[in-house]
Amino acid sequence: MENQTSFQPLPFEPIFVGFTGRIGAGKTSASRYLASRYGLAYIRYSEVLQEWALPSPSNKQQLQEVGWKVMGGGMQLELNARLISRIDRCRSTVVDGLRHPLDFESLSSGFSPRFFLIFIDSAEISRFARLRTRFENLSNLRDADAQQVEAYIDKLEPVSSLTLHNDGSLQDLYDKLDRWLETLQQGGAQ
């Protein structure tokens, strides 16, 4: 577990990494790991959405509803513009929670060729095990997955730079991220 605590700044020009995947797949864990281990700035779509469109405290279900109003109401580009305006182009940044192809297009066009999308795939039972405190039963997780705002997530996997399968431990996920960054550092495309 040494790599969880020792900080290692990235030795190359800034990169911009986005994470996508289903609820409970490990997006936030992966994003926070890159931020703490390698010093990437951390930004989360849901925080930008909440500050912009839902300024009072909310729960995840309310945030999903507001997210769909933004997405379904043609305001996804505005959300992306607000998120991108917060990113320092001189500092590597991790973006947590892409949910729509417009998110990918906005970040890719804004930060290409240094933008990398990582799709985290995880079996439903693994995701449910991680979210037992949030979801009373598997049916509740399925209901959350079926929300309209979650409908486009699978369309992001084909455009991702990398798909990580996350059905093991957090350390397994961290090790996969470390290996990917090592490959990137050595000049690998992904």
Short mmCIF file of C-alpha atoms in Angstrom, two decimals:
data_model
loop_
_atom_site.label_atom_id
_atom_site.label_comp_id
_atom_site.label_asym_id
_atom_site.label_seq_id
_atom_site.Cartn_x
_atom_site.Cartn_y
_atom_site.Cartn_z
CA MET A 1 0.00 0.00 0.00
CA GLU A 2 3.00 2.27 -0.25
CA ASN A 3 1.69 3.91 -3.40
CA GLN A 4 -1.42 5.21 -1.61
CA THR A 5 0.53 7.61 0.56
CA SER A 6 3.69 8.65 -1.24
CA PHE A 7 3.19 11.70 -3.45
CA GLN A 8 4.82 11.56 -6.87
CA PRO A 9 4.28 14.55 -9.15
CA LEU A 10 3.94 13.73 -12.81
CA PRO A 11 7.21 14.31 -14.69
CA PHE A 12 5.63 15.46 -17.96
CA GLU A 13 3.50 18.25 -19.39
CA PRO A 14 -0.01 18.60 -17.96
CA ILE A 15 -2.53 15.90 -18.72
CA PHE A 16 -6.28 16.00 -18.31
CA VAL A 17 -7.96 12.76 -17.26
CA GLY A 18 -11.71 12.20 -17.22
CA PHE A 19 -13.45 9.31 -15.51
CA THR A 20 -16.76 7.81 -16.50
CA GLY A 21 -18.66 4.69 -15.54
CA ARG A 22 -21.79 3.55 -13.78
CA ILE A 23 -22.74 4.51 -10.24
CA GLY A 24 -20.32 2.86 -7.81
CA ALA A 25 -17.84 1.76 -10.49
CA GLY A 26 -14.97 3.60 -8.79
CA LYS A 27 -14.78 6.96 -10.61
CA THR A 28 -14.39 9.04 -7.48
CA SER A 29 -11.94 6.64 -5.86
CA ALA A 30 -9.80 6.67 -9.01
CA SER A 31 -10.03 10.45 -9.37
CA ARG A 32 -9.12 11.14 -5.77
CA TYR A 33 -6.26 8.67 -5.97
CA LEU A 34 -4.70 10.48 -8.94
CA ALA A 35 -5.17 13.78 -7.14
CA SER A 36 -3.55 12.61 -3.91
CA ARG A 37 -0.83 10.39 -5.38
CA TYR A 38 0.24 12.52 -8.34
CA GLY A 39 -0.97 16.00 -7.45
CA LEU A 40 -3.60 16.39 -10.16
CA ALA A 41 -6.18 19.09 -9.52
CA TYR A 42 -9.59 17.53 -8.84
CA ILE A 43 -12.90 18.71 -10.27
CA ARG A 44 -16.21 16.96 -10.25
CA TYR A 45 -19.11 17.48 -12.65
CA SER A 46 -21.69 17.09 -9.89
CA GLU A 47 -20.10 19.89 -7.83
CA VAL A 48 -20.20 22.29 -10.79
CA LEU A 49 -23.79 21.24 -11.52
CA GLN A 50 -24.83 21.69 -7.91
CA GLU A 51 -23.26 25.14 -7.58
CA TRP A 52 -24.80 26.29 -10.86
CA ALA A 53 -28.26 24.74 -10.91
CA LEU A 54 -28.97 23.57 -7.37
CA PRO A 55 -27.36 25.98 -4.90
CA SER A 56 -29.09 24.57 -1.82
CA PRO A 57 -27.98 21.26 -0.28
CA SER A 58 -29.41 18.26 -2.07
CA ASN A 59 -29.34 14.52 -2.16
CA LYS A 60 -28.08 12.37 -5.02
CA GLN A 61 -31.58 11.79 -6.41
CA GLN A 62 -32.26 15.54 -6.63
CA LEU A 63 -28.89 16.00 -8.30
CA GLN A 64 -29.79 13.31 -10.86
CA GLU A 65 -33.07 15.10 -11.57
CA VAL A 66 -31.35 18.46 -12.03
CA GLY A 67 -28.66 16.77 -14.13
CA TRP A 68 -31.33 15.45 -16.46
CA LYS A 69 -32.98 18.90 -16.70
CA VAL A 70 -29.62 20.30 -17.78
CA MET A 71 -28.85 17.41 -20.12
CA GLY A 72 -32.35 17.03 -21.56
CA GLY A 73 -32.86 20.79 -21.72
CA GLY A 74 -29.95 21.41 -24.04
CA MET A 75 -27.74 22.99 -21.36
CA GLN A 76 -24.97 20.36 -21.29
CA LEU A 77 -22.62 22.62 -23.26
CA GLU A 78 -23.14 25.37 -20.68
CA LEU A 79 -22.32 22.92 -17.88
CA ASN A 80 -19.16 21.94 -19.74
CA ALA A 81 -18.18 25.56 -20.31
CA ARG A 82 -18.56 26.22 -16.57
CA LEU A 83 -16.46 23.16 -15.71
CA ILE A 84 -13.74 23.95 -18.27
CA SER A 85 -13.49 27.55 -17.06
CA ARG A 86 -12.33 26.20 -13.68
CA ILE A 87 -9.48 24.12 -15.11
CA ASP A 88 -5.95 25.54 -15.03
CA ARG A 89 -4.40 24.48 -18.35
CA CYS A 90 -0.94 24.58 -16.77
CA ARG A 91 -1.79 21.93 -14.16
CA SER A 92 -2.69 18.29 -14.67
CA THR A 93 -6.32 17.80 -13.74
CA VAL A 94 -8.66 14.90 -13.12
CA VAL A 95 -12.35 15.31 -13.97
CA ASP A 96 -14.76 13.04 -12.10
CA GLY A 97 -18.13 12.01 -13.47
CA LEU A 98 -18.50 12.43 -17.23
CA ARG A 99 -21.96 11.22 -18.22
CA HIS A 100 -22.65 12.41 -21.74
CA PRO A 101 -20.89 12.35 -25.12
CA LEU A 102 -20.92 16.18 -25.07
CA ASP A 103 -18.79 16.01 -21.91
CA PHE A 104 -16.22 13.98 -23.81
CA GLU A 105 -16.40 16.19 -26.90
CA SER A 106 -15.99 19.38 -24.85
CA LEU A 107 -13.03 18.13 -22.85
CA SER A 108 -11.42 16.38 -25.80
CA SER A 109 -11.62 19.45 -28.03
CA GLY A 110 -10.55 21.74 -25.22
CA PHE A 111 -7.54 19.73 -24.06
CA SER A 112 -6.55 17.54 -27.01
CA PRO A 113 -4.15 15.79 -27.40
CA ARG A 114 -3.56 15.70 -23.63
CA PHE A 115 -7.09 14.58 -22.65
CA PHE A 116 -7.64 10.95 -21.72
CA LEU A 117 -11.00 9.42 -20.89
CA ILE A 118 -10.98 6.36 -18.66
CA PHE A 119 -14.10 4.21 -18.50
CA ILE A 120 -14.37 2.22 -15.30
CA ASP A 121 -16.37 -0.95 -15.69
CA SER A 122 -17.59 -2.87 -12.70
CA ALA A 123 -20.09 -5.68 -12.26
CA GLU A 124 -23.41 -4.71 -10.75
CA ILE A 125 -22.87 -6.90 -7.70
CA SER A 126 -19.49 -5.27 -7.02
CA ARG A 127 -21.02 -1.83 -7.33
CA PHE A 128 -23.85 -2.78 -5.00
CA ALA A 129 -21.38 -4.11 -2.42
CA ARG A 130 -19.58 -0.72 -2.46
CA LEU A 131 -22.82 1.19 -2.09
CA ARG A 132 -24.62 -0.81 0.59
CA THR A 133 -24.94 2.24 2.81
CA ARG A 134 -26.54 4.25 0.00
CA PHE A 135 -28.81 1.62 -1.53
CA GLU A 136 -30.98 -0.59 0.64
CA ASN A 137 -31.23 -3.29 -2.01
CA LEU A 138 -30.11 -4.14 -5.52
CA SER A 139 -33.41 -2.90 -6.94
CA ASN A 140 -32.66 0.60 -5.64
CA LEU A 141 -29.29 0.61 -7.40
CA ARG A 142 -30.97 -0.53 -10.59
CA ASP A 143 -33.50 2.29 -10.26
CA ALA A 144 -30.68 4.82 -9.87
CA ASP A 145 -28.87 3.32 -12.88
CA ALA A 146 -32.07 3.64 -14.91
CA GLN A 147 -32.38 7.40 -14.35
CA GLN A 148 -32.33 9.36 -17.61
CA VAL A 149 -29.16 11.23 -16.65
CA GLU A 150 -27.31 7.89 -16.53
CA ALA A 151 -28.54 6.78 -19.99
CA TYR A 152 -25.54 7.95 -22.03
CA ILE A 153 -22.72 6.55 -19.93
CA ASP A 154 -22.23 3.37 -21.96
CA LYS A 155 -21.82 5.47 -25.13
CA LEU A 156 -18.58 6.81 -23.64
CA GLU A 157 -16.78 3.48 -23.46
CA PRO A 158 -16.07 3.25 -27.22
CA VAL A 159 -14.44 6.71 -27.20
CA SER A 160 -12.44 6.15 -24.03
CA SER A 161 -8.65 5.92 -24.05
CA LEU A 162 -8.78 3.03 -21.61
CA THR A 163 -11.32 0.74 -19.94
CA LEU A 164 -10.42 -0.42 -16.45
CA HIS A 165 -12.27 -3.35 -14.94
CA ASN A 166 -12.81 -2.73 -11.25
CA ASP A 167 -14.15 -5.75 -9.43
CA GLY A 168 -11.21 -6.17 -7.07
CA SER A 169 -9.79 -4.12 -4.23
CA LEU A 170 -9.04 -0.42 -4.24
CA GLN A 171 -5.37 -1.32 -4.34
CA ASP A 172 -5.97 -3.29 -7.55
CA LEU A 173 -7.59 -0.19 -9.08
CA TYR A 174 -4.73 2.03 -7.92
CA ASP A 175 -2.16 -0.40 -9.35
CA LYS A 176 -3.92 -0.29 -12.73
CA LEU A 177 -3.84 3.50 -12.70
CA ASP A 178 -0.14 3.50 -11.78
CA ARG A 179 0.65 1.14 -14.66
CA TRP A 180 -1.32 3.30 -17.09
CA LEU A 181 0.56 6.42 -16.01
CA GLU A 182 3.89 4.59 -16.29
CA THR A 183 2.98 3.60 -19.87
CA LEU A 184 1.94 7.17 -20.63
CA GLN A 185 5.20 8.49 -19.19
CA GLN A 186 7.18 6.09 -21.37
CA GLY A 187 5.48 7.49 -24.45
CA GLY A 188 2.67 4.98 -24.78
CA ALA A 189 -0.52 6.30 -26.33
CA GLN A 190 -2.70 5.01 -23.54
#
